Coordinates of C-alpha atoms and ligand atoms in Angstrom, one line a residue:
X217 CA 87.8 117.4 94.2
X218 CA 91.0 115.6 93.5
X219 CA 93.2 115.7 96.5
X220 CA 96.0 113.7 94.8
X221 CA 96.9 113.9 91.1
X222 CA 99.5 111.6 89.6
X223 CA 100.5 112.3 86.0
X224 CA 102.8 110.1 84.0
X225 CA 104.8 109.4 87.2
X226 CA 108.1 107.7 86.5
X227 CA 110.9 106.7 88.8
X228 CA 114.1 104.8 88.0
X229 CA 116.9 104.0 90.4
X230 CA 120.6 103.8 89.5
X231 CA 121.9 100.5 90.8
X232 CA 125.6 99.8 91.1
X233 CA 126.6 96.6 89.4
X234 CA 128.7 94.3 91.7
X235 CA 131.6 92.6 89.9
X236 CA 132.9 89.3 91.2
X237 CA 136.0 88.7 93.3
X238 CA 138.7 91.0 94.8
X239 CA 139.7 92.6 91.5
X240 CA 136.0 93.1 90.6
X241 CA 135.6 94.8 94.0
X242 CA 138.5 97.2 93.3
X243 CA 137.2 97.9 89.8
X244 CA 133.8 98.7 91.4
X245 CA 135.5 101.3 93.5
X246 CA 137.6 102.9 90.8
X247 CA 135.1 102.7 87.9
X248 CA 131.7 101.7 89.0
X249 CA 129.1 100.4 86.5
X250 CA 125.7 101.8 87.0
X251 CA 122.5 100.0 85.8
X252 CA 119.1 101.5 85.7
X253 CA 116.1 100.0 87.4
X254 CA 112.7 101.2 86.4
X255 CA 110.5 101.0 89.6
X256 CA 107.4 103.1 88.5
X257 CA 106.6 103.4 84.8
X258 CA 104.5 106.4 83.8
X259 CA 101.5 105.8 86.1
X260 CA 98.4 108.0 86.2
X261 CA 95.7 108.2 88.9
X262 CA 93.7 110.7 90.9
X263 CA 92.3 110.4 94.4
X264 CA 89.3 112.3 95.6
X265 CA 88.9 113.7 99.1
X266 CA 87.6 111.1 101.5
X267 CA 88.4 108.1 99.3
X268 CA 89.9 105.0 100.9
X269 CA 92.3 103.5 98.4
X270 CA 94.0 100.1 98.7
X271 CA 97.3 100.3 96.8
X272 CA 98.4 96.8 96.3
X273 CA 100.8 94.7 94.3
X274 CA 103.3 91.9 94.6
X275 CA 106.7 92.4 96.2
X276 CA 108.9 94.8 94.3
X277 CA 106.0 96.2 92.1
X278 CA 106.6 99.8 93.0
X279 CA 104.2 100.6 95.9
X280 CA 106.7 102.0 98.4
X281 CA 108.4 104.0 95.7
X282 CA 105.1 105.6 94.8
X283 CA 104.2 106.3 98.4
X284 CA 107.7 107.8 99.0
X285 CA 107.2 110.1 96.0
X286 CA 103.7 111.1 97.3
X287 CA 105.0 111.9 100.7
X288 CA 108.0 113.9 99.3
X289 CA 110.7 111.5 100.5
X290 CA 111.7 110.7 96.9
X291 CA 111.8 112.9 93.8
X292 CA 110.3 111.5 90.6
X293 CA 112.6 110.9 87.6
X294 CA 109.8 112.5 85.5
X295 CA 106.1 113.1 85.6
X296 CA 104.1 115.1 88.1
X297 CA 102.4 114.7 91.5
X298 CA 100.1 117.2 93.1
X299 CA 99.1 116.5 96.7
X300 CA 96.8 119.1 98.3
X301 CA 97.8 121.6 95.7
X302 CA 101.6 121.1 96.4
X303 CA 104.4 119.2 94.6
X304 CA 105.5 117.1 97.6
X305 CA 109.2 116.7 96.7
X306 CA 109.5 120.4 96.1
X307 CA 107.6 121.5 99.3
X308 CA 108.3 118.7 101.6
X309 CA 107.7 120.5 104.9
X310 CA 104.4 122.2 103.7
X311 CA 103.3 118.8 102.4
X312 CA 104.1 117.1 105.8
X313 CA 101.6 119.4 107.6
X314 CA 98.8 118.1 105.5
X315 CA 99.6 114.4 105.6
X316 CA 100.1 111.6 108.1
X317 CA 102.3 108.6 107.5
X318 CA 102.6 105.2 109.1
X319 CA 105.3 102.8 108.0
X320 CA 104.6 99.5 109.7
X321 CA 108.2 98.5 109.7
X322 CA 109.6 101.7 111.2
X323 CA 108.6 103.8 114.2
X324 CA 108.2 107.5 114.2
X325 CA 107.7 107.6 118.0
X326 CA 110.5 108.3 120.6
X327 CA 111.7 105.0 122.0
X328 CA 112.2 106.3 125.6
X329 CA 109.1 108.5 125.8
X330 CA 105.7 107.4 126.9
X331 CA 102.9 107.8 124.3
X332 CA 101.5 110.7 126.3
X333 CA 104.8 112.6 125.8
X334 CA 105.3 111.5 122.2
X335 CA 101.8 112.9 121.4
X336 CA 102.7 116.2 123.2
X337 CA 105.8 116.5 121.1
X338 CA 103.9 115.9 117.9
X339 CA 101.5 118.6 119.1
X340 CA 104.4 121.0 119.4
X341 CA 106.1 119.9 116.0
X342 CA 102.9 120.2 114.0
X343 CA 101.7 123.3 116.0
X344 CA 98.3 121.7 116.7
X345 CA 96.0 124.1 118.5
X346 CA 95.2 123.1 122.1
X347 CA 91.5 122.5 121.5
X348 CA 92.1 120.4 118.4
X349 CA 94.8 118.5 120.2
X350 CA 92.6 117.7 123.2
X351 CA 89.7 116.6 120.9
X352 CA 91.9 114.4 118.7
X353 CA 93.9 112.9 121.5
X354 CA 90.8 111.9 123.5
X355 CA 89.3 110.4 120.3
X356 CA 92.4 108.4 119.6
X357 CA 92.7 107.2 123.2
X358 CA 89.1 106.0 123.1
X359 CA 89.0 104.5 119.6
X360 CA 92.5 102.9 119.6
X361 CA 92.2 101.9 123.3
X362 CA 95.4 103.6 124.3
X363 CA 94.5 104.2 127.9
X364 CA 95.9 101.0 129.3
X365 CA 99.4 101.8 128.1
X366 CA 99.2 105.6 127.7
X367 CA 102.0 106.3 130.2
X368 CA 104.3 103.4 129.1
X369 CA 107.6 104.1 127.3
X370 CA 107.4 103.0 123.6
X371 CA 110.2 100.5 124.1
X372 CA 108.1 98.5 126.5
X373 CA 105.0 98.3 124.2
X374 CA 104.0 95.2 122.3
X375 CA 103.9 95.4 118.5
X376 CA 100.1 95.8 118.5
X377 CA 100.2 98.5 121.1
X378 CA 103.0 100.4 119.4
X379 CA 101.2 100.3 116.1
X380 CA 98.0 101.8 117.6
X381 CA 100.2 104.6 119.1
X382 CA 101.9 105.1 115.6
X383 CA 98.4 105.5 114.1
X384 CA 97.3 107.9 116.8
X385 CA 100.5 110.0 116.1
X386 CA 99.8 110.0 112.3
X387 CA 96.2 111.3 112.7
X388 CA 96.8 113.7 115.6
X389 CA 97.2 116.9 113.5
X390 CA 94.0 116.2 111.5
X391 CA 95.8 115.6 108.3
X392 CA 93.7 115.5 105.1
X393 CA 95.5 112.4 103.8
X394 CA 97.1 109.5 105.7
X395 CA 99.4 107.0 104.0
X396 CA 99.7 103.7 105.7
X397 CA 102.3 101.1 104.6
X398 CA 101.6 97.7 106.1
X399 CA 99.9 99.0 109.3
X400 CA 98.7 95.6 110.5
X401 CA 101.9 93.6 109.8
X402 CA 102.6 91.2 112.6
X403 CA 99.5 92.1 114.6
X404 CA 97.1 89.6 116.1
X405 CA 93.5 89.3 115.0
X406 CA 92.2 91.6 117.7
X407 CA 94.7 94.4 117.1
X408 CA 94.1 94.1 113.4
X409 CA 90.4 94.6 113.9
X410 CA 91.0 97.6 116.2
X411 CA 93.1 99.3 113.5
X412 CA 90.7 98.6 110.7
X413 CA 87.7 99.8 112.7
X414 CA 89.6 102.9 113.6
X415 CA 90.4 103.7 110.0
X416 CA 86.8 103.1 108.9
X417 CA 85.5 105.4 111.7
X418 CA 87.9 108.2 111.2
X419 CA 87.4 108.2 107.4
X420 CA 83.6 108.4 107.9
X421 CA 83.8 111.0 110.6
X422 CA 86.6 113.3 109.3
X423 CA 86.6 112.4 105.6
X424 CA 90.3 111.7 105.9
X425 CA 91.6 110.3 102.6
X426 CA 93.3 107.0 103.3
X427 CA 95.9 105.3 101.0
X428 CA 96.6 101.9 102.4
X429 CA 99.4 99.6 101.2
X430 CA 99.2 96.1 102.5
X431 CA 99.6 92.4 101.7
X432 CA 96.7 91.6 103.9
X433 CA 93.6 91.4 101.7
X434 CA 91.2 91.6 104.7
X435 CA 92.6 95.1 105.4
X436 CA 91.7 96.1 101.9
X437 CA 88.3 94.4 101.9
X438 CA 87.3 96.0 105.3
X439 CA 88.8 99.4 104.9
X440 CA 88.9 100.4 101.2
X441 CA 86.3 101.4 98.6
X442 CA 88.7 101.5 95.8
X443 CA 91.5 99.2 94.6
X444 CA 94.6 100.4 92.8
X445 CA 96.7 97.5 91.7
X446 CA 100.3 97.9 90.5
X447 CA 102.5 95.2 88.9
X448 CA 106.0 95.7 87.7
X449 CA 105.6 99.5 87.9
X450 CA 102.4 99.6 85.9
X451 CA 98.8 100.1 87.1
X452 CA 96.9 97.0 86.1
X453 CA 93.6 97.7 87.9
X454 CA 92.0 100.9 89.1
X455 CA 88.4 100.7 90.1
X456 CA 85.8 100.3 92.8
X457 CA 86.4 97.4 95.1
X458 CA 82.8 96.3 94.4
X459 CA 83.4 96.2 90.6
X460 CA 86.4 94.0 91.1
X461 CA 84.4 91.6 93.2
X462 CA 81.4 91.8 90.9
X463 CA 83.5 91.0 87.9
X464 CA 84.2 87.6 89.6
X465 CA 80.9 87.2 91.3
X466 CA 79.9 84.4 89.1
X467 CA 82.8 82.2 89.9
X468 CA 83.0 79.3 92.3
X469 CA 85.7 76.8 93.2
X470 CA 84.8 73.2 93.7
X471 CA 87.1 70.6 95.3
X472 CA 86.2 67.1 94.4
X473 CA 87.7 64.2 96.3
X474 CA 87.9 60.8 94.5
X475 CA 88.3 57.3 96.0
X476 CA 91.7 56.9 94.3
X477 CA 94.5 59.3 93.4
X478 CA 94.3 60.7 89.8
X479 CA 97.2 61.9 87.7
X480 CA 95.4 64.1 85.2
X481 CA 91.9 65.3 84.3
X482 CA 90.7 66.9 81.1
X483 CA 87.7 69.2 81.3
X484 CA 86.2 71.9 79.1
X485 CA 83.8 73.5 81.6
X486 CA 86.3 75.2 84.0
X487 CA 90.0 75.6 84.9
X488 CA 91.8 72.9 86.9
X489 CA 93.6 74.9 89.6
X490 CA 95.3 71.9 91.2
X491 CA 95.5 68.2 91.5
X492 CA 96.7 66.7 94.8
X493 CA 96.6 63.0 95.0
X494 CA 92.8 62.2 95.1
X495 CA 91.7 65.9 95.2
X496 CA 91.0 68.2 92.2
X497 CA 90.2 71.9 92.5
X498 CA 88.3 73.5 89.7
X499 CA 87.4 77.1 89.0
X500 CA 84.1 77.4 87.1
X501 CA 81.4 79.9 86.3
X502 CA 78.1 79.0 87.9
X503 CA 76.1 80.5 85.1
X504 CA 77.6 78.0 82.7
X505 CA 77.5 74.8 84.8
X506 CA 76.2 73.8 88.2
X507 CA 78.3 72.1 90.9
X508 CA 76.0 69.1 90.8
X509 CA 76.6 68.7 87.0
X510 CA 80.4 68.8 87.6
X511 CA 80.1 66.2 90.3
X512 CA 77.9 64.0 88.1
X513 CA 80.2 64.4 85.2
X514 CA 83.3 63.4 87.2
X515 CA 81.6 60.5 88.9
X516 CA 81.1 58.9 85.5
X517 CA 84.9 58.6 85.2
X518 CA 86.0 58.2 88.8
X519 CA 84.2 57.3 92.0
X520 CA 83.6 60.5 94.0
X521 CA 83.7 60.4 97.8
X522 CA 83.3 64.1 98.7
X523 CA 83.1 67.6 97.4
X524 CA 83.4 71.1 98.7
X525 CA 82.1 74.3 97.2
X526 CA 83.5 77.8 97.9
X527 CA 83.5 81.4 96.6
X528 CA 86.9 82.6 95.5
X529 CA 88.5 84.8 98.2
X530 CA 89.6 88.2 97.1
X531 CA 93.2 87.3 97.7
X532 CA 92.9 84.5 95.2
X533 CA 91.3 86.8 92.6
X534 CA 94.0 89.4 93.1
X535 CA 96.7 86.9 92.7
X536 CA 95.1 85.7 89.4
X537 CA 95.2 89.3 88.1
X538 CA 98.9 89.7 89.1
X539 CA 99.5 86.5 87.2
X540 CA 98.0 88.1 84.1
X541 CA 94.5 86.7 84.0
X542 CA 91.9 88.9 82.3
X543 CA 88.8 90.0 84.1
X544 CA 85.6 88.3 82.8
X545 CA 84.6 90.4 79.8
X546 CA 85.1 93.5 81.9
X547 CA 88.5 94.6 80.9
X548 CA 87.5 98.2 80.8
X549 CA 88.0 98.4 84.5
X550 CA 91.6 97.5 83.9
X551 CA 92.2 100.9 82.3
X552 CA 93.7 103.4 84.6
X553 CA 91.6 106.5 84.9
Ligands
LIG610 N1 116.8 102.5 96.7 C1 116.6 101.7 95.7 N2 117.7 101.5 94.9 C2 117.5 100.6 93.8 N3 116.4 99.9 93.5 C3 115.4 100.1 94.4 C4 115.4 101.0 95.5 N4 114.2 100.9 96.2 C5 113.5 100.0 95.5 N5 114.2 99.5 94.4 C6 113.7 98.6 93.4 O1 112.5 99.2 92.8 C7 111.5 98.2 92.6 C8 110.2 98.6 93.3 O2 110.5 98.6 94.7 P1 109.4 99.0 95.8 O3 110.1 99.0 97.2 O4 108.8 100.3 95.4 O5 108.4 97.8 95.7 P2 107.1 97.4 96.7 O6 106.0 97.2 95.8 O7 107.0 98.4 97.8 O8 107.6 96.1 97.3 P3 107.3 95.3 98.7 O9 105.9 94.8 98.6 O10 108.3 94.2 98.7 O11 107.6 96.3 99.8 C9 112.1 96.9 93.1 O12 112.6 96.1 92.0 C10 113.2 97.3 94.0 O13 114.2 96.3 94.0

């Protein structure tokens, strides 16, 4: 069952042009010039109940705009969204009952209240039945390890503690979908792990649909089964996380270090990613050539002193796709569903 349907979704903003100088400023007041900025350009996708979707893209690509439309904060310029059978921007309050939201940069907790009181208030706002509240609260306290600061006012919490409390608040009313925008930003490794583990567990146990926007690729790799990639307002990849990794599974990166600095190198068996003094980094397909052959080949031209072989990290692969690189003969998974 599709819990989210996005159909030809389009959003443009009107942006006031700023003229230069004092006279320009006065003209802006009297007769402003408006320009249009297309943020999301006719995108389509569906999400099934219980899916964990990583919604990623470079800065300014349209992620937050999409999430704001899905949560009902913004109205699309055209196209349609159905979330849990509702059009979020038309039925914002009803939609809010079914969803949870975490915006990493903003708090939805009350600054002077302890987490205990904030959660009680959420119980009241969302009309969470006593039994459900007790069950959910106890689970959050346990999984997110809230007990050590459960009675502390929010303003006295560290960023990692506050973020765990934000997440507890978002999941408290058993929403069917939770949108998380940069939930691990600024957290240390331990806090990040706690958040990721919690998301995995709650998804498994309650089948909560998770839409996760982040620039941290470890979040995506550890939490999400599906990857939805947007660039310049257009979906450029929609598929299983596994298909994405498999499409690149044959690739390796070798760094070869020479005795002397080299200026340039010409090869036809891979892509030169960088040359830094005496080190060259090459991306190659291991089916076509082995690392040993590359080193042998290079050492015929320049004395080699060291080499290092690695698998490309997902972050690297994603950046390559942003930069317009095609998937290895597997471009069908570029098509949006
Ligand atoms: N309120 C607004 N008025 C005008 N333009 C906007 C507004 N909000 C966003 N934009 C523009 O729309 C485009 C998409 O922005 P959006 O915030 O959706 O990107 P994003 O992918 O979430 O970026 P980031 O990763 O930096 O948060 C950008 O070019 C941005 O400048």
